[in-house]
PDB file of C-alpha atoms in Angstrom:
ATOM      1  CA  GLY A  17       0.369  -0.162   0.127  1.00 53.00           C
ATOM      2  CA  ALA A  18       0.858   4.081  -0.049  1.00 81.00           C
ATOM      3  CA  GLY A  19       0.855   4.393   3.744  1.00 93.00           C
ATOM      4  CA  VAL A  20       2.184   2.495   6.752  1.00 96.00           C
ATOM      5  CA  SER A  21       0.125  -0.129   7.947  1.00 97.00           C
ATOM      6  CA  GLN A  22      -0.801  -1.761  11.161  1.00 98.00           C
ATOM      7  CA  SER A  23      -2.138  -4.722  12.516  1.00 97.00           C
ATOM      8  CA  PRO A  24      -4.744  -5.176  14.236  1.00 97.00           C
ATOM      9  CA  SER A  25      -5.999  -1.769  14.535  1.00 96.00           C
ATOM     10  CA  ASN A  26      -7.740  -3.105  17.870  1.00 97.00           C
ATOM     11  CA  LYS A  27      -6.571  -5.762  20.301  1.00 97.00           C
ATOM     12  CA  VAL A  28      -8.309  -6.698  23.623  1.00 97.00           C
ATOM     13  CA  THR A  29      -6.294  -9.006  25.509  1.00 96.00           C
ATOM     14  CA  GLU A  30      -6.499 -10.017  29.215  1.00 96.00           C
ATOM     15  CA  LYS A  31      -3.665  -9.523  31.932  1.00 97.00           C
ATOM     16  CA  GLY A  32      -0.678 -11.648  31.865  1.00 97.00           C
ATOM     17  CA  LYS A  33      -0.971 -12.695  28.111  1.00 97.00           C
ATOM     18  CA  ASP A  34       1.562 -11.965  25.175  1.00 98.00           C
ATOM     19  CA  VAL A  35       0.283  -9.496  22.785  1.00 98.00           C
ATOM     20  CA  GLU A  36       2.204  -9.280  19.132  1.00 98.00           C
ATOM     21  CA  LEU A  37       1.477  -5.726  17.034  1.00 98.00           C
ATOM     22  CA  ARG A  38       2.738  -5.959  13.126  1.00 98.00           C
ATOM     23  CA  CYS A  39       3.996  -2.367  11.146  1.00 98.00           C
ATOM     24  CA  ASP A  40       4.266  -2.299   7.323  1.00 97.00           C
ATOM     25  CA  PRO A  41       6.547   0.510   6.582  1.00 96.00           C
ATOM     26  CA  ILE A  42       5.948   2.525   2.939  1.00 95.00           C
ATOM     27  CA  SER A  43       8.506   0.770   0.837  1.00 93.00           C
ATOM     28  CA  GLY A  44      11.846   1.778   0.335  1.00 91.00           C
ATOM     29  CA  HIS A  45      12.114   3.462   4.094  1.00 93.00           C
ATOM     30  CA  THR A  46      14.959   2.368   5.850  1.00 92.00           C
ATOM     31  CA  ALA A  47      13.819   4.135   8.797  1.00 93.00           C
ATOM     32  CA  LEU A  48      11.002   2.647  11.341  1.00 95.00           C
ATOM     33  CA  TYR A  49      10.131   4.123  14.927  1.00 95.00           C
ATOM     34  CA  TRP A  50       7.773   2.398  17.377  1.00 96.00           C
ATOM     35  CA  TYR A  51       5.691   4.661  20.005  1.00 96.00           C
ATOM     36  CA  ARG A  52       2.939   4.956  22.624  1.00 97.00           C
ATOM     37  CA  GLN A  53       0.371   7.260  23.556  1.00 95.00           C
ATOM     38  CA  ARG A  54      -1.443   7.142  26.235  1.00 93.00           C
ATOM     39  CA  LEU A  55      -5.199   8.527  26.329  1.00 88.00           C
ATOM     40  CA  GLY A  56      -4.685  12.301  25.749  1.00 82.00           C
ATOM     41  CA  GLN A  57      -0.715  12.510  25.982  1.00 84.00           C
ATOM     42  CA  GLY A  58       2.129  12.675  23.557  1.00 86.00           C
ATOM     43  CA  LEU A  59       3.859  10.123  21.813  1.00 92.00           C
ATOM     44  CA  GLU A  60       6.645   8.275  23.616  1.00 92.00           C
ATOM     45  CA  PHE A  61       9.646   6.882  21.996  1.00 92.00           C
ATOM     46  CA  LEU A  62       9.855   3.083  22.196  1.00 95.00           C
ATOM     47  CA  ILE A  63      12.378   1.922  19.287  1.00 94.00           C
ATOM     48  CA  TYR A  64      13.833   2.502  16.199  1.00 92.00           C
ATOM     49  CA  PHE A  65      15.249   0.683  13.364  1.00 92.00           C
ATOM     50  CA  GLN A  66      17.720   2.055  10.792  1.00 90.00           C
ATOM     51  CA  GLY A  67      18.765  -0.486   8.267  1.00 85.00           C
ATOM     52  CA  ASN A  68      21.432  -3.073   8.949  1.00 84.00           C
ATOM     53  CA  SER A  69      22.322  -0.888  12.142  1.00 86.00           C
ATOM     54  CA  ALA A  70      21.685  -2.029  15.625  1.00 87.00           C
ATOM     55  CA  PRO A  71      18.307  -1.108  16.748  1.00 90.00           C
ATOM     56  CA  ASP A  72      17.925   1.710  19.678  1.00 89.00           C
ATOM     57  CA  LYS A  73      16.028   0.306  22.260  1.00 91.00           C
ATOM     58  CA  SER A  74      16.578   3.071  24.492  1.00 89.00           C
ATOM     59  CA  GLY A  75      12.713   3.843  25.029  1.00 91.00           C
ATOM     60  CA  LEU A  76      11.613   0.483  25.821  1.00 95.00           C
ATOM     61  CA  PRO A  77       9.329   0.627  29.292  1.00 95.00           C
ATOM     62  CA  SER A  78      10.598  -2.955  30.288  1.00 95.00           C
ATOM     63  CA  ASP A  79      12.325  -6.415  29.082  1.00 96.00           C
ATOM     64  CA  ARG A  80       8.202  -7.337  28.628  1.00 98.00           C
ATOM     65  CA  PHE A  81       8.469  -5.403  25.619  1.00 98.00           C
ATOM     66  CA  SER A  82      10.875  -5.917  22.452  1.00 97.00           C
ATOM     67  CA  ALA A  83      10.832  -5.688  18.769  1.00 97.00           C
ATOM     68  CA  GLU A  84      11.969  -6.780  15.497  1.00 95.00           C
ATOM     69  CA  ARG A  85      12.256  -5.917  12.279  1.00 95.00           C
ATOM     70  CA  THR A  86      13.166  -7.704   8.987  1.00 85.00           C
ATOM     71  CA  GLY A  87      15.418  -6.109   6.794  1.00 81.00           C
ATOM     72  CA  GLU A  88      13.891  -2.969   5.692  1.00 81.00           C
ATOM     73  CA  SER A  89      10.151  -4.232   5.746  1.00 89.00           C
ATOM     74  CA  VAL A  90       8.094  -5.281   8.175  1.00 95.00           C
ATOM     75  CA  SER A  91       8.411  -5.203  12.142  1.00 97.00           C
ATOM     76  CA  THR A  92       6.405  -6.272  15.253  1.00 98.00           C
ATOM     77  CA  LEU A  93       6.566  -5.017  18.759  1.00 98.00           C
ATOM     78  CA  THR A  94       5.818  -7.909  21.134  1.00 98.00           C
ATOM     79  CA  ILE A  95       4.820  -7.241  24.914  1.00 98.00           C
ATOM     80  CA  GLN A  96       5.081 -10.251  27.294  1.00 98.00           C
ATOM     81  CA  ARG A  97       2.844 -10.799  30.145  1.00 98.00           C
ATOM     82  CA  THR A  98       0.250  -7.511  29.483  1.00 98.00           C
ATOM     83  CA  GLN A  99       0.088  -5.213  32.243  1.00 97.00           C
ATOM     84  CA  GLN A 100      -3.257  -2.677  32.677  1.00 96.00           C
ATOM     85  CA  GLU A 101      -0.589  -0.016  32.282  1.00 95.00           C
ATOM     86  CA  ASP A 102       0.158  -1.538  28.860  1.00 97.00           C
ATOM     87  CA  SER A 103      -2.978  -0.037  27.145  1.00 97.00           C
ATOM     88  CA  ALA A 104      -2.491   2.576  24.836  1.00 97.00           C
ATOM     89  CA  VAL A 105      -1.959   3.228  20.989  1.00 97.00           C
ATOM     90  CA  TYR A 106       0.967   2.127  19.611  1.00 98.00           C
ATOM     91  CA  LEU A 107       1.970   3.540  16.501  1.00 97.00           C
ATOM     92  CA  CYS A 108       4.222   3.091  13.668  1.00 97.00           C
ATOM     93  CA  ALA A 109       6.315   5.798  11.538  1.00 96.00           C
ATOM     94  CA  SER A 110       8.679   4.895   9.103  1.00 95.00           C
ATOM     95  CA  SER A 111      10.639   7.458   6.913  1.00 93.00           C
ATOM     96  CA  LEU A 112      13.487   7.761   4.813  1.00 92.00           C
ATOM     97  CA  GLY A 113      15.900   8.128   7.696  1.00 82.00           C
ATOM     98  CA  GLY A 114      18.090  11.259   8.542  1.00 78.00           C
ATOM     99  CA  VAL A 115      17.034  14.337  11.434  1.00 75.00           C
ATOM    100  CA  ARG A 116      15.144  15.926   8.488  1.00 81.00           C
ATOM    101  CA  GLN A 117      13.098  13.688   6.968  1.00 87.00           C
ATOM    102  CA  PRO A 118       9.302  13.668   8.268  1.00 90.00           C
ATOM    103  CA  GLN A 119       8.387  10.817   9.877  1.00 93.00           C
ATOM    104  CA  HIS A 120       5.046   8.798   8.478  1.00 95.00           C
ATOM    105  CA  PHE A 121       2.603   7.084  10.518  1.00 95.00           C
ATOM    106  CA  GLY A 122       0.220   4.437  10.672  1.00 96.00           C
ATOM    107  CA  ASP A 123      -3.117   4.558  12.445  1.00 96.00           C
ATOM    108  CA  GLY A 124      -2.212   1.988  15.672  1.00 96.00           C
ATOM    109  CA  THR A 125      -2.962  -0.484  17.226  1.00 98.00           C
ATOM    110  CA  ARG A 126      -5.610   0.587  20.587  1.00 97.00           C
ATOM    111  CA  LEU A 127      -4.316  -1.971  22.981  1.00 98.00           C
ATOM    112  CA  SER A 128      -6.451  -2.678  25.761  1.00 97.00           C
ATOM    113  CA  ILE A 129      -5.192  -4.899  28.888  1.00 97.00           C
ATOM    114  CA  LEU A 130      -9.007  -6.238  30.484  1.00 94.00           C
TER     115      LEU A 130
ATOM    116  CA  SER B   2      10.622  12.244  28.371  1.00 40.00           C
ATOM    117  CA  GLN B   3       8.761  15.085  26.892  1.00 44.00           C
ATOM    118  CA  GLN B   4      10.593  17.856  25.677  1.00 58.00           C
ATOM    119  CA  GLY B   5       7.572  20.220  23.464  1.00 67.00           C
ATOM    120  CA  GLU B   6       5.193  21.306  25.838  1.00 78.00           C
ATOM    121  CA  GLU B   7       2.347  22.562  23.652  1.00 82.00           C
ATOM    122  CA  ASP B   8       0.122  25.662  24.723  1.00 84.00           C
ATOM    123  CA  PRO B   9      -3.022  25.921  25.100  1.00 91.00           C
ATOM    124  CA  GLN B  10      -4.093  22.056  25.840  1.00 91.00           C
ATOM    125  CA  ALA B  11      -7.351  23.033  23.879  1.00 94.00           C
ATOM    126  CA  LEU B  12      -8.886  25.696  21.756  1.00 95.00           C
ATOM    127  CA  SER B  13     -12.048  26.661  20.161  1.00 96.00           C
ATOM    128  CA  ILE B  14     -12.647  29.574  17.902  1.00 96.00           C
ATOM    129  CA  GLN B  15     -15.006  29.733  15.444  1.00 97.00           C
ATOM    130  CA  GLU B  16     -14.730  28.809  11.327  1.00 97.00           C
ATOM    131  CA  GLY B  17     -12.959  31.803   9.326  1.00 97.00           C
ATOM    132  CA  GLU B  18     -10.397  32.844  12.807  1.00 97.00           C
ATOM    133  CA  ASN B  19      -6.838  32.216  13.444  1.00 97.00           C
ATOM    134  CA  ALA B  20      -5.627  29.650  15.634  1.00 97.00           C
ATOM    135  CA  THR B  21      -2.451  30.067  17.520  1.00 96.00           C
ATOM    136  CA  MET B  22      -0.515  27.275  18.971  1.00 96.00           C
ATOM    137  CA  ASN B  23       2.791  27.883  20.722  1.00 95.00           C
ATOM    138  CA  CYS B  24       4.978  25.156  22.006  1.00 94.00           C
ATOM    139  CA  SER B  25       8.734  25.523  24.623  1.00 94.00           C
ATOM    140  CA  TYR B  26      11.587  23.082  24.307  1.00 92.00           C
ATOM    141  CA  LYS B  27      14.465  22.314  26.641  1.00 90.00           C
ATOM    142  CA  THR B  28      17.801  21.560  24.696  1.00 87.00           C
ATOM    143  CA  SER B  29      18.932  22.529  21.858  1.00 88.00           C
ATOM    144  CA  ILE B  30      17.667  20.929  18.732  1.00 88.00           C
ATOM    145  CA  ASN B  31      18.374  20.314  15.045  1.00 88.00           C
ATOM    146  CA  ASN B  32      15.020  20.898  13.954  1.00 90.00           C
ATOM    147  CA  LEU B  33      11.409  21.247  14.965  1.00 93.00           C
ATOM    148  CA  GLN B  34       8.158  19.631  12.959  1.00 94.00           C
ATOM    149  CA  TRP B  35       4.537  20.341  13.707  1.00 96.00           C
ATOM    150  CA  TYR B  36       2.087  17.403  13.415  1.00 96.00           C
ATOM    151  CA  ARG B  37      -1.298  16.959  13.283  1.00 97.00           C
ATOM    152  CA  GLN B  38      -3.584  14.040  14.229  1.00 95.00           C
ATOM    153  CA  ASN B  39      -7.183  13.455  13.907  1.00 95.00           C
ATOM    154  CA  SER B  40      -8.746  11.312  16.140  1.00 92.00           C
ATOM    155  CA  GLY B  41      -8.520   7.860  16.131  1.00 89.00           C
ATOM    156  CA  ARG B  42      -6.123   8.057  13.184  1.00 91.00           C
ATOM    157  CA  GLY B  43      -1.684   8.128  13.161  1.00 91.00           C
ATOM    158  CA  LEU B  44       0.292  11.650  12.895  1.00 94.00           C
ATOM    159  CA  VAL B  45       0.585  13.680   9.591  1.00 95.00           C
ATOM    160  CA  HIS B  46       3.329  15.380   9.192  1.00 95.00           C
ATOM    161  CA  LEU B  47       2.677  19.537   7.976  1.00 97.00           C
ATOM    162  CA  ILE B  48       5.758  21.110   8.106  1.00 96.00           C
ATOM    163  CA  LEU B  49       9.608  21.009   9.433  1.00 94.00           C
ATOM    164  CA  ILE B  50      11.597  24.340  10.523  1.00 95.00           C
ATOM    165  CA  ARG B  51      15.370  24.135  11.001  1.00 93.00           C
ATOM    166  CA  SER B  52      17.234  25.467  13.811  1.00 92.00           C
ATOM    167  CA  ASN B  53      18.677  28.526  11.680  1.00 95.00           C
ATOM    168  CA  GLU B  54      15.148  29.104  10.418  1.00 96.00           C
ATOM    169  CA  ARG B  55      12.938  31.934  11.891  1.00 97.00           C
ATOM    170  CA  GLU B  56       9.920  31.612   9.990  1.00 98.00           C
ATOM    171  CA  LYS B  57       8.122  29.234   7.575  1.00 97.00           C
ATOM    172  CA  HIS B  58       4.878  29.078   5.209  1.00 96.00           C
ATOM    173  CA  SER B  59       2.786  26.485   4.196  1.00 95.00           C
ATOM    174  CA  GLY B  60      -0.243  27.303   2.615  1.00 97.00           C
ATOM    175  CA  ARG B  61      -2.380  28.319   5.578  1.00 97.00           C
ATOM    176  CA  LEU B  62       0.671  27.519   7.866  1.00 97.00           C
ATOM    177  CA  ARG B  63       3.182  29.707   8.953  1.00 98.00           C
ATOM    178  CA  VAL B  64       5.630  28.721  11.966  1.00 98.00           C
ATOM    179  CA  THR B  65       8.222  30.304  13.706  1.00 98.00           C
ATOM    180  CA  LEU B  66      10.922  29.718  15.614  1.00 97.00           C
ATOM    181  CA  ASP B  67      13.153  31.455  18.320  1.00 97.00           C
ATOM    182  CA  THR B  68      15.905  29.595  19.464  1.00 95.00           C
ATOM    183  CA  SER B  69      17.031  31.806  21.676  1.00 95.00           C
ATOM    184  CA  LYS B  70      13.714  31.284  23.841  1.00 95.00           C
ATOM    185  CA  LYS B  71      13.734  27.691  22.926  1.00 95.00           C
ATOM    186  CA  SER B  72       9.926  28.324  21.625  1.00 95.00           C
ATOM    187  CA  SER B  73       7.799  28.004  18.670  1.00 96.00           C
ATOM    188  CA  SER B  74       4.299  29.293  17.058  1.00 97.00           C
ATOM    189  CA  LEU B  75       2.332  27.628  14.997  1.00 97.00           C
ATOM    190  CA  LEU B  76      -0.277  30.249  13.211  1.00 98.00           C
ATOM    191  CA  ILE B  77      -3.180  28.375  11.457  1.00 98.00           C
ATOM    192  CA  THR B  78      -5.009  31.297   9.327  1.00 98.00           C
ATOM    193  CA  ALA B  79      -8.495  31.348   8.315  1.00 97.00           C
ATOM    194  CA  SER B  80      -9.624  28.124   9.919  1.00 97.00           C
ATOM    195  CA  ARG B  81     -11.544  25.343   8.578  1.00 97.00           C
ATOM    196  CA  ALA B  82     -13.919  23.140  10.395  1.00 97.00           C
ATOM    197  CA  ALA B  83     -11.591  20.402   9.257  1.00 96.00           C
ATOM    198  CA  ASP B  84      -8.677  21.793  10.940  1.00 97.00           C
ATOM    199  CA  THR B  85     -10.459  20.382  13.765  1.00 98.00           C
ATOM    200  CA  ALA B  86      -7.372  17.924  15.262  1.00 97.00           C
ATOM    201  CA  SER B  87      -4.598  17.582  17.968  1.00 95.00           C
ATOM    202  CA  TYR B  88      -1.352  19.648  16.722  1.00 96.00           C
ATOM    203  CA  PHE B  89       1.805  18.311  18.080  1.00 95.00           C
ATOM    204  CA  CYS B  90       5.579  19.901  18.026  1.00 94.00           C
ATOM    205  CA  ALA B  91       8.346  17.546  17.713  1.00 93.00           C
ATOM    206  CA  THR B  92      11.922  18.150  17.918  1.00 91.00           C
ATOM    207  CA  HIS B  93      15.007  16.108  17.572  1.00 83.00           C
ATOM    208  CA  THR B  94      18.063  17.211  19.883  1.00 74.00           C
ATOM    209  CA  SER B  95      21.345  17.798  18.581  1.00 66.00           C
ATOM    210  CA  GLY B  96      23.811  15.768  18.824  1.00 63.00           C
ATOM    211  CA  ALA B  97      23.906  11.999  19.731  1.00 56.00           C
ATOM    212  CA  GLY B  98      20.585  10.109  19.393  1.00 58.00           C
ATOM    213  CA  SER B  99      19.135  12.883  17.021  1.00 56.00           C
ATOM    214  CA  TYR B 100      17.298  10.899  15.294  1.00 73.00           C
ATOM    215  CA  GLN B 101      14.541  10.818  17.989  1.00 77.00           C
ATOM    216  CA  LEU B 102      11.343  12.790  17.601  1.00 85.00           C
ATOM    217  CA  THR B 103      10.874  13.723  21.251  1.00 88.00           C
ATOM    218  CA  PHE B 104       6.728  15.110  21.239  1.00 90.00           C
ATOM    219  CA  GLY B 105       4.893  17.208  23.456  1.00 89.00           C
ATOM    220  CA  LYS B 106       1.634  16.302  24.907  1.00 89.00           C
ATOM    221  CA  GLY B 107      -0.465  18.373  22.042  1.00 92.00           C
ATOM    222  CA  THR B 108      -3.352  21.298  21.239  1.00 94.00           C
ATOM    223  CA  LYS B 109      -6.065  20.058  20.930  1.00 95.00           C
ATOM    224  CA  LEU B 110      -7.820  22.647  18.424  1.00 97.00           C
ATOM    225  CA  SER B 111     -11.868  22.906  17.826  1.00 97.00           C
ATOM    226  CA  VAL B 112     -12.771  24.770  14.999  1.00 97.00           C
ATOM    227  CA  ILE B 113     -16.768  25.397  15.086  1.00 96.00           C
ATOM    228  CA  PRO B 114     -18.333  25.662  11.681  1.00 94.00           C
TER     229      PRO B 114
END
């Protein structure tokens, strides 16, 4: 597709379960970002991938969070043993790389932990 | 951590009026960007202003940057109902880790037809 695609759009799960969120970036975009957005808040940086370089995981809030990216394509964000405070919208963005390139966002996955 | 802080948190205006939103930040930046987010959607990039620029225009948008005050403003002229959205400023800090964008909490703009 033309834009960043995220799936699922909504996910409801029970506390303690693992969840996997998917992001398909724009073709040709070397940079990929994951953010978390709590209700009424701004975006919290989670992780950044750039080409084949080691990802910047400095924003991951705990070791329950992990992410992978296959080359310059799909990325998955995994949250293990989910907690209620993990409830949020998880947004993925991609760009051509570099600090002056705008980021293009997907519509996010709304995660609700019961 | 939150770098940019927008104000006001919420703004309600009549269609046709101008809307001004402000953003303050704390550290030296490479550039500052403004994004719009419609309810339930992702963010859409509006405009980028570099640290050595003072003003930039794009259609009905005007952005100013004052690095001495570490602040920026976004002006939307002749607002339309379709401008109703949340607006976020985001900064690329200078130096290490400059590929990260740090977002503020946003200004929620309501344009009343």
